[in-house]
CSV table of C-alpha atoms and ligand atoms in Angstrom, one decimal:
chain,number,residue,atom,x,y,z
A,1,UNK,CA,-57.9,-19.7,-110.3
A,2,UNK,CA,-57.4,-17.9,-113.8
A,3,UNK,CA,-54.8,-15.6,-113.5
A,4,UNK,CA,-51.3,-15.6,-112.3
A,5,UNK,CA,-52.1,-13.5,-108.7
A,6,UNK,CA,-51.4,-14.6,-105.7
A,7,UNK,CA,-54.1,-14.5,-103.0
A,8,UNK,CA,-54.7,-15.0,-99.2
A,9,UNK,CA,-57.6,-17.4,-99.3
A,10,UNK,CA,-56.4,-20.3,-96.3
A,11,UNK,CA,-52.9,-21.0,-94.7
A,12,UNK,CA,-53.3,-24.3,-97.0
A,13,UNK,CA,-52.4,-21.9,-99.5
A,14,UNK,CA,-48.8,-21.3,-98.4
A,15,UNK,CA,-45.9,-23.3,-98.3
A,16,UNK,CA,-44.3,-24.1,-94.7
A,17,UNK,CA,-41.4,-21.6,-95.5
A,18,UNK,CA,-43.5,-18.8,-97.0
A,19,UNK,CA,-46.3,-18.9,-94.0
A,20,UNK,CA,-42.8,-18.5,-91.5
A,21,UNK,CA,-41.9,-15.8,-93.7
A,22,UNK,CA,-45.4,-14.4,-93.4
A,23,UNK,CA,-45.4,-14.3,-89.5
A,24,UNK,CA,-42.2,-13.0,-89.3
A,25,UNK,CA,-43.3,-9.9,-91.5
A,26,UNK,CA,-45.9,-9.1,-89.0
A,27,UNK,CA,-43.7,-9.6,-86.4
A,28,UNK,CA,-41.0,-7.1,-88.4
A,29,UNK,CA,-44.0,-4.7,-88.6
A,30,UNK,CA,-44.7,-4.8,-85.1
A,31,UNK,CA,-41.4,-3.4,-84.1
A,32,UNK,CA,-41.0,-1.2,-86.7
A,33,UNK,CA,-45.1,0.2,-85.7
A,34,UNK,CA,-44.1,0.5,-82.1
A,35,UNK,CA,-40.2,1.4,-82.0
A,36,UNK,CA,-39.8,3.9,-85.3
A,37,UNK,CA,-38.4,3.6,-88.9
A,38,UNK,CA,-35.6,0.8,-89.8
A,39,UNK,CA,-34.1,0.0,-93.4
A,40,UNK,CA,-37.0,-1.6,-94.3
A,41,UNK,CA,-39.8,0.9,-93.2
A,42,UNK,CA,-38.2,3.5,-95.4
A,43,UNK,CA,-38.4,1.1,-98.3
A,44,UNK,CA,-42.1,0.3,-97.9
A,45,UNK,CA,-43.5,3.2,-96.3
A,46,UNK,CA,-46.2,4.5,-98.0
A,47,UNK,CA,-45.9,2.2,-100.7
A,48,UNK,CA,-49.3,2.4,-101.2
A,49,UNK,CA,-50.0,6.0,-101.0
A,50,UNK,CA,-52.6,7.3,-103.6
A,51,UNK,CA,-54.3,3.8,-103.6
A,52,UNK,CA,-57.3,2.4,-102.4
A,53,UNK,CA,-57.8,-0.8,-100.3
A,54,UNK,CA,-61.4,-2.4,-100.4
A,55,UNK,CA,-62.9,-4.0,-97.8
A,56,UNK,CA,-66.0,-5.9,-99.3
A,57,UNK,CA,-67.8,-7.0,-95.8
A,58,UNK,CA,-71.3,-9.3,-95.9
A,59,UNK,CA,-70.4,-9.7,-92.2
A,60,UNK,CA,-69.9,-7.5,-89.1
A,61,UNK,CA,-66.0,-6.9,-87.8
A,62,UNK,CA,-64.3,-5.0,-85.0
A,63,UNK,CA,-60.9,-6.5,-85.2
A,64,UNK,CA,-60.8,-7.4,-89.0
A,65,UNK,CA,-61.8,-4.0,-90.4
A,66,UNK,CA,-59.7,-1.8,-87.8
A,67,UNK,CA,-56.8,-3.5,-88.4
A,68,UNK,CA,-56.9,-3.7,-92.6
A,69,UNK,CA,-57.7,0.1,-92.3
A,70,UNK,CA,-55.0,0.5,-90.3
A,71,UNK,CA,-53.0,-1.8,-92.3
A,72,UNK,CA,-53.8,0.1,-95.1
A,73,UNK,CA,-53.5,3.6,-93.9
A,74,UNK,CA,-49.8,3.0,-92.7
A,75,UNK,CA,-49.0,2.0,-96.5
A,76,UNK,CA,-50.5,5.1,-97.7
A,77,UNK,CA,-53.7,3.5,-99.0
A,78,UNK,CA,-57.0,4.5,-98.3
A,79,UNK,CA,-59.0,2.2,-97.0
A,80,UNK,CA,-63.1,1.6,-98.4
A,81,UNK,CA,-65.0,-0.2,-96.1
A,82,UNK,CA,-68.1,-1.6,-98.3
A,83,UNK,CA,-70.8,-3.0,-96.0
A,84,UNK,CA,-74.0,-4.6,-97.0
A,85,UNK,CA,-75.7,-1.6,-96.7
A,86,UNK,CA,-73.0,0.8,-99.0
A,87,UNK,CA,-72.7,-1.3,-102.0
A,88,UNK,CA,-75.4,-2.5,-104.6
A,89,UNK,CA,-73.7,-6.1,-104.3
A,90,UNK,CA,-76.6,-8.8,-103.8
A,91,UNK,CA,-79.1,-6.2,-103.8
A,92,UNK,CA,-78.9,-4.3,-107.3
A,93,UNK,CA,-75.8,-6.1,-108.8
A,94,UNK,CA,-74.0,-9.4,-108.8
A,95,UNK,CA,-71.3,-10.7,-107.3
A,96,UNK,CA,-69.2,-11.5,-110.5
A,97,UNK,CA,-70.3,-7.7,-112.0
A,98,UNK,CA,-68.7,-6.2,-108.1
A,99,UNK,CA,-65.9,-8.3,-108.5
A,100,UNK,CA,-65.0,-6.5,-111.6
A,101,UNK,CA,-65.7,-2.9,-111.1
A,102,UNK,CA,-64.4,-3.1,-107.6
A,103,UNK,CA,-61.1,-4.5,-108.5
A,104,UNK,CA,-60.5,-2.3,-111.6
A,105,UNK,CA,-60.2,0.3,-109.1
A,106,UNK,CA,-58.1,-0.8,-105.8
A,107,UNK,CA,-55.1,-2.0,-105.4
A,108,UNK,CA,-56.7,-5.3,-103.4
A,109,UNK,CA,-59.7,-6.6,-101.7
A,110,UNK,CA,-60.0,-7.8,-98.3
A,111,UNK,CA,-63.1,-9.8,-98.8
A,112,UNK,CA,-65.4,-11.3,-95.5
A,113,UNK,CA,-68.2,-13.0,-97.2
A,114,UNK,CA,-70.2,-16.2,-96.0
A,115,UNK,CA,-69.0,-19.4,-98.5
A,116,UNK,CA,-65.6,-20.0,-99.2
A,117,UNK,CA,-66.8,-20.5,-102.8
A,118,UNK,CA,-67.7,-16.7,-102.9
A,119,UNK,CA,-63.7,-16.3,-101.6
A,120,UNK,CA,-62.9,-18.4,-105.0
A,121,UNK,CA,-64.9,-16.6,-107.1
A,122,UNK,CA,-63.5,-13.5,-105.7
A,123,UNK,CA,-60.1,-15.0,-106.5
A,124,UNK,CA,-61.2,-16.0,-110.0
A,125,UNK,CA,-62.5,-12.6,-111.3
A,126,UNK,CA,-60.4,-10.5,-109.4
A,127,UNK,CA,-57.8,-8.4,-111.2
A,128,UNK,CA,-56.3,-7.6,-107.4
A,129,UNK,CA,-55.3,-9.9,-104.9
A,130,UNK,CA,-57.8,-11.2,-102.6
A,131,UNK,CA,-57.1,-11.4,-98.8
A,132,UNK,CA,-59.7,-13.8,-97.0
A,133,UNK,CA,-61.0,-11.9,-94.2
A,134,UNK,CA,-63.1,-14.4,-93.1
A,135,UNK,CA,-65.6,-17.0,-94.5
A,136,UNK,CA,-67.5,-20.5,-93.2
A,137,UNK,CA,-63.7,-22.5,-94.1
A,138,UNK,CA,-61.0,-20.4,-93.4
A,139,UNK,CA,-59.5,-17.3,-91.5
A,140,UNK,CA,-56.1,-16.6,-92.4
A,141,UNK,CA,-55.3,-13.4,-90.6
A,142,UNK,CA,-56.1,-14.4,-87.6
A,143,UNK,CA,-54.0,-17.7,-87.9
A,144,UNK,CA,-51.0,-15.2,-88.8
A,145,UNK,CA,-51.7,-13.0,-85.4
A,146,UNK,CA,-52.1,-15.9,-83.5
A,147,UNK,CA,-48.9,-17.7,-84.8
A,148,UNK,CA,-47.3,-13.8,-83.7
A,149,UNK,CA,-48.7,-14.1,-80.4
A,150,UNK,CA,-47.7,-17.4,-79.3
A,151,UNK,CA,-43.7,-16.9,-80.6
A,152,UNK,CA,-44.2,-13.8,-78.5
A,153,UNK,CA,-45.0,-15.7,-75.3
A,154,UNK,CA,-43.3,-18.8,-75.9
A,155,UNK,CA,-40.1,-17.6,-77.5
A,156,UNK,CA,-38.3,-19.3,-75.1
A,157,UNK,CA,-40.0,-22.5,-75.5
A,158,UNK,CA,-39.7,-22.2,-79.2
A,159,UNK,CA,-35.9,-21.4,-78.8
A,160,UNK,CA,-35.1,-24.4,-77.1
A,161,UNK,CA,-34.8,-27.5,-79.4
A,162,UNK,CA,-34.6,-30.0,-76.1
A,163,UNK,CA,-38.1,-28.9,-75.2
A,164,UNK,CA,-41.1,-31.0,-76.8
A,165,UNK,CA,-43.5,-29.5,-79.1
A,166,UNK,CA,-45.9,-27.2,-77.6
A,167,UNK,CA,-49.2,-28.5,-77.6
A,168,UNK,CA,-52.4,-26.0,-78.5
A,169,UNK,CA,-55.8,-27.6,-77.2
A,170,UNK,CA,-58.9,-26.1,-79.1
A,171,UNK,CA,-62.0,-26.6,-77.4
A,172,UNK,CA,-64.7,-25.5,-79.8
A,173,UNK,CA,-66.9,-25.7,-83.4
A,174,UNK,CA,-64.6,-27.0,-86.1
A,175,UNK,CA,-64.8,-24.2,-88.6
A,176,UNK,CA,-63.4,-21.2,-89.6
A,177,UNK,CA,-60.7,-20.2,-86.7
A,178,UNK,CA,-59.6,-23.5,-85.9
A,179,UNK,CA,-59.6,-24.8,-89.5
A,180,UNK,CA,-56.5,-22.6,-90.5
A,181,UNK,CA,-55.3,-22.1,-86.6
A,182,UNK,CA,-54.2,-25.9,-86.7
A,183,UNK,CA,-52.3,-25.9,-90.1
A,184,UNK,CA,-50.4,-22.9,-89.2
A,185,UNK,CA,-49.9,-24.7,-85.9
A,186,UNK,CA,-48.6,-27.7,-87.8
A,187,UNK,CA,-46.5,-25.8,-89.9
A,188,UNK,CA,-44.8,-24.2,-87.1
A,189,UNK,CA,-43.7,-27.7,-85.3
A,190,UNK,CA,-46.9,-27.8,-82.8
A,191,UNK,CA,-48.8,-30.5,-81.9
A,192,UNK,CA,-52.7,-30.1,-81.9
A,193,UNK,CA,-55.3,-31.6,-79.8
A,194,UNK,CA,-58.8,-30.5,-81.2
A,195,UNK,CA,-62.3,-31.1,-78.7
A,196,UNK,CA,-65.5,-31.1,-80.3
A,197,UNK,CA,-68.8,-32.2,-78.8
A,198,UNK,CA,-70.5,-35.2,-80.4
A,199,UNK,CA,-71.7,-34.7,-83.6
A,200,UNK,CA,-69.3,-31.8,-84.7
A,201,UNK,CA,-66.9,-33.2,-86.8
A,202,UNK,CA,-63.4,-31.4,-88.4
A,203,UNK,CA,-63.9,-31.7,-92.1
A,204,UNK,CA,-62.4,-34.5,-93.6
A,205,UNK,CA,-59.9,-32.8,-96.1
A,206,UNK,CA,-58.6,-30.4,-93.4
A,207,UNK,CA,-57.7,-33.0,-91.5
A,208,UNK,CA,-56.3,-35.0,-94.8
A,209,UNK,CA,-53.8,-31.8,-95.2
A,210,UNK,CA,-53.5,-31.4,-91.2
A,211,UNK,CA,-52.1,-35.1,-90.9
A,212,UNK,CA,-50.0,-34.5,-94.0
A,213,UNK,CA,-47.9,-31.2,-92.2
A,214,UNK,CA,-48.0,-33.3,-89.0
A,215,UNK,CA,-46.3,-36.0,-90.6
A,216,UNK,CA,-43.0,-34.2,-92.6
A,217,UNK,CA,-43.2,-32.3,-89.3
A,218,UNK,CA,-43.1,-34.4,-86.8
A,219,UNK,CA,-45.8,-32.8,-84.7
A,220,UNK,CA,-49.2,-34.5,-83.7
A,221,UNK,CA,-52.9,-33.5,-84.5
A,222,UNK,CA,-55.7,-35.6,-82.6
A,223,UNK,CA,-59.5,-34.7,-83.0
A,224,UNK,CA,-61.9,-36.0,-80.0
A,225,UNK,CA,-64.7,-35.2,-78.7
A,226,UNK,CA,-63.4,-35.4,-74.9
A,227,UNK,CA,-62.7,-32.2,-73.8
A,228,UNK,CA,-60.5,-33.5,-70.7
A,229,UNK,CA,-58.9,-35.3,-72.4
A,230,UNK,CA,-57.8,-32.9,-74.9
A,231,UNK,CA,-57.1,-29.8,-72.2
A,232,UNK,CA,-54.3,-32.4,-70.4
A,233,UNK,CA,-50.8,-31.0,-70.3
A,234,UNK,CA,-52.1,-28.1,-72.9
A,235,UNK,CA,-49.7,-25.2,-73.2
A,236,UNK,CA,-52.3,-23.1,-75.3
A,237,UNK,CA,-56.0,-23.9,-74.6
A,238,UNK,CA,-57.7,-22.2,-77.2
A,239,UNK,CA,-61.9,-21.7,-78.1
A,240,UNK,CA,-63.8,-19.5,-80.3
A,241,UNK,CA,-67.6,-18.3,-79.7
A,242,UNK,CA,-70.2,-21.9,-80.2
A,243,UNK,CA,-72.7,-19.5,-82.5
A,244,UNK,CA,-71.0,-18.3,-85.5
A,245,UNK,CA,-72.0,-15.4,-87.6
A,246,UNK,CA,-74.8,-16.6,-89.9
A,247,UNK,CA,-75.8,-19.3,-87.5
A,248,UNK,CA,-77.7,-17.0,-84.9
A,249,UNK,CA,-80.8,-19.2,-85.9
A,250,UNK,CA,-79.6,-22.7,-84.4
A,251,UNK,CA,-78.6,-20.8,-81.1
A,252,UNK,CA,-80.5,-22.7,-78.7
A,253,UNK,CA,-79.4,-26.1,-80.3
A,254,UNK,CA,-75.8,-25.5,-80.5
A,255,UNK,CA,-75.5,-24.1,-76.7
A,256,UNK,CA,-77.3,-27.1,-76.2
A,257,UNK,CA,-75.0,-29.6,-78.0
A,258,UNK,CA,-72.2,-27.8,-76.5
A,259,UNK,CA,-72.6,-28.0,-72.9
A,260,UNK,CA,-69.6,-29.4,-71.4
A,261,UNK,CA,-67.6,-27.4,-73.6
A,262,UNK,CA,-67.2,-24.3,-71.7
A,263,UNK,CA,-63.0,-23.4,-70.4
A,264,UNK,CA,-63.3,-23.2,-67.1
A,265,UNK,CA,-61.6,-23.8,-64.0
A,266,UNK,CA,-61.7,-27.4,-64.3
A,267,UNK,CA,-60.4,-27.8,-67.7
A,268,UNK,CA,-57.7,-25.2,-66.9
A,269,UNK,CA,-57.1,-27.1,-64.0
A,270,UNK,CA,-55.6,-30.0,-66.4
A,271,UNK,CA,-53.1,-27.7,-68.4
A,272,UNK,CA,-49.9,-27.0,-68.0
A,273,UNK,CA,-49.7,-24.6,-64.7
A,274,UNK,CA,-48.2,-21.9,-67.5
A,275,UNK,CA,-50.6,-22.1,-69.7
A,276,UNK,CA,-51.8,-19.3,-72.2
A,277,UNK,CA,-55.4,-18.7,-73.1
A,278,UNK,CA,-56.1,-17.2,-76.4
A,279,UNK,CA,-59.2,-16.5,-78.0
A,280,UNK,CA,-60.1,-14.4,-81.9
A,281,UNK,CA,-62.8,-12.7,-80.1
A,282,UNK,CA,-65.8,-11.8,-80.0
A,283,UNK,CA,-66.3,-14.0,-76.7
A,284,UNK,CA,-69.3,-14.8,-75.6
A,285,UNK,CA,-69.5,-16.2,-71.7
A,286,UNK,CA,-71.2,-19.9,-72.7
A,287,UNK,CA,-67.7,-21.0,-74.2
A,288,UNK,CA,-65.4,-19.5,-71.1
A,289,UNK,CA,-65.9,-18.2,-67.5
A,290,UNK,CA,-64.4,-14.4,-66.3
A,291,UNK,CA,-62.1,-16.3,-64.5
A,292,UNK,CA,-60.1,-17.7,-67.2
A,293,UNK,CA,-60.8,-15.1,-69.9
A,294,UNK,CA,-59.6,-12.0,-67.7
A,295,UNK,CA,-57.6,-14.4,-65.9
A,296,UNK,CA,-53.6,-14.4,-65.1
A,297,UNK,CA,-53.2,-17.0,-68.1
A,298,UNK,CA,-54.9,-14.8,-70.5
A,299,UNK,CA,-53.6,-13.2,-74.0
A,300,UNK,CA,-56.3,-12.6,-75.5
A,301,UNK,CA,-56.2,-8.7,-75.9
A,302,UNK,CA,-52.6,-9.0,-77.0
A,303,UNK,CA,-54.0,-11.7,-80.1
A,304,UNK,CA,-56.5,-8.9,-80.8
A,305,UNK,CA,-53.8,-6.0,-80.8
A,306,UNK,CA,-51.6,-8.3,-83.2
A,307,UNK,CA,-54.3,-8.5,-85.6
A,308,UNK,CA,-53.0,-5.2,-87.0
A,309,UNK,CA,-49.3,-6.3,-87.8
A,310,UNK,CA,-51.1,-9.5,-89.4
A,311,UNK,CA,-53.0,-7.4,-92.0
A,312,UNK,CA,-49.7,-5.2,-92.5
A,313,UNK,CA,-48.2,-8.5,-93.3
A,314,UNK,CA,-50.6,-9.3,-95.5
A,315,UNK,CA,-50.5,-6.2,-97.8
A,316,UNK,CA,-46.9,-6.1,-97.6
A,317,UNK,CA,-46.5,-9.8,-98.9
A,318,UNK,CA,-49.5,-10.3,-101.5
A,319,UNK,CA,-50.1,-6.3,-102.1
A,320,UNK,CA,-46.6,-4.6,-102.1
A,321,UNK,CA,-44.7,-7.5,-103.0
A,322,UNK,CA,-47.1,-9.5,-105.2
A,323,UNK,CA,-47.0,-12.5,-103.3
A,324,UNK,CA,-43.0,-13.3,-104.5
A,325,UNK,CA,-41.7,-14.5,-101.0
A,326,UNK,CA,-38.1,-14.5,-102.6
A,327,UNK,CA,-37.6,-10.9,-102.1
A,328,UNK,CA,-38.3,-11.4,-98.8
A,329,UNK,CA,-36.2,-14.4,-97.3
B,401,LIG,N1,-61.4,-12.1,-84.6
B,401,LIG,C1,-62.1,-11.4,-85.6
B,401,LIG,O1,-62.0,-11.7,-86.8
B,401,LIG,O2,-62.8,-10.4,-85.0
B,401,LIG,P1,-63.8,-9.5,-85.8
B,401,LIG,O3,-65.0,-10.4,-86.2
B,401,LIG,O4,-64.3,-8.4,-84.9
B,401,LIG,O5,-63.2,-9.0,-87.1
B,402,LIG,N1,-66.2,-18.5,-85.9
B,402,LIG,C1,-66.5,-17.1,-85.7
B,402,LIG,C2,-65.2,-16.3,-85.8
B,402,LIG,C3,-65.4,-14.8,-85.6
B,402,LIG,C4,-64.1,-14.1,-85.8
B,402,LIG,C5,-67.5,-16.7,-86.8
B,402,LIG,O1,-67.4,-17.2,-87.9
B,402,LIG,O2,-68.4,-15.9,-86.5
């Protein structure tokens, strides 16, 4: 990157200490959102007003695009949602030409494209920081929610240094969700167990920098393509829809290649008996039954609500505060 900015582009950005101090921001925010004002509200409260915070989306969003705009709106920005169909970018104008003109006027860009090279290039030309809202490699917000959600439910785990590591089972594609999910797992002190049918492989540097955190942490990461295997003794069992955005064409294929795959009784069956289920959403029902997703062990719509203190987070650390953790330890 060219300038001296700090962005949001993977958790493989952050440092183990800064990412803590990330989650704990959106966990700050959260009380502060739902219980009123504190020291630190008045501080930051409308820190933002009289800017603008651009959200340049190739892709759809329900979760992603509420939350930064109301992110952004409890700052005092005003948040511009710039779909395909609002801006000239990759019709009329290039991406590099957007890049400039949108960032001249904003105070940062939450970007959802499709590469993660487009995220970089973002990065490069950007005179604003850019906050990864999704591409094919990494999704950092939702890594911070879900790192939120599971302190919430397993603070008492968490609290207790005689209990072993919790262990998060992903049964899924390896891309996006799970990509950053099991860094910011790793960072945390959790062990991760990752299930992907044959022929779906975690990419080899993730893993590189996954067995790296595992190591100075002490915590475990195992990719298989057993999903029984994987689901044993899980406290978190953890998917994500088979058919990405962008990869609508290879449907049939990919339900195909991921039969087997679906959470279900029988894989639930094989967790710990207090296990959570968590899931980014959209869910589709090929990659988990009613029973489980609307089920007793279910938290999913409690990750979705925590996306919002997660984009708060975000502009508070790399908008408000430039990224400089040190003011906020
Ligand atoms: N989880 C998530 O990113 O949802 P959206 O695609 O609806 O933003
Ligand atoms: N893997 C999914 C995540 C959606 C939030 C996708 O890229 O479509």
């Amino acid at each position: 990157m060219s300038n001296s900015i700090r962005h949001l582009t993977s958790i493989k950005d952050l440092t183990d200490e800064e990412f803590k101090i990330l989650v704990d921001r959106a966990q700050h925010y959260k009380t502060i959102f739902k219980n009123g004002a504190s020291d630190d509200f008045q501080k930051n409260h409308l820190k933002l007003l009289g800017r603008t915070v651009a959200l340049i989306f190739t892709k759809r969003s329900t979760r992603t695009r509420i939350s930064t705009e109301g992110a952004a709106t409890f700052f005092g920005a005003q948040p511009m949602f710039l779909g395909k169909e609002d801006i000239q970018l990759g019709v009329n104008e290039s991406f590099y030409d957007t890049t400039k003109v949108v960032s001249s006027m904003v105070s940062c860009i939450f970007a959802r494209v499709n590469s993660h090279e487009d995220i970089q290039a973002l990065c490069k030309d950007s005179s604003v920081p850019i906050i990864n809202s999704l591409c094919d490699t990494y999704h950092p917000l939702q890594a911070i929610c879900d790192m939120l959600t599971i302190k919430e439910k397993f603070a008492t785990h968490l609290n207790d240094s005689s209990k072993p590591n919790l262990k998060i089972t992903w049964i899924g594609d390896a891309n996006n969700v799970i990509n950053d999910m099991a860094l910011a797992c790793l960072k945390l002190g959790m062990d991760v167990a990752i299930a992907t049918p044959n022929g779906i492989e975690m990419d080899a540097n993730i893993m590189n920098e996954a067995n790296k955190i595992a190591s100075q942490n002490g915590t475990k990461i195992e990719a298989t393509h057993d999903s029984k295997s994987a689901s044993k003794g899980a406290n978190i069992l953890v998917t994500d829809t088979f058919v990405s955005m962008g990869e609508e064409f290879a449907k049939e294929a990919k339900l195909k290649q991921f039969q087997g795959f679906q959470i279900n009784k029988e894989l639930a069956d094989l967790a710990d008996p207090e296990f959570k289920f968590m899931h980014c959403l959209p869910r589709h029902h090929e990659e988990v039954t009613d029973d489980v997703f609307y089920g007793k062990h279910s938290i999913v719509f409690d990750e979705a609500e925590n996306r919002l203190y997660a984009a708060m987070a975000a502009i508070d650390v790399f908008v408000i505060n430039k990224g400089n953790f040190n003011n906020l330890k």
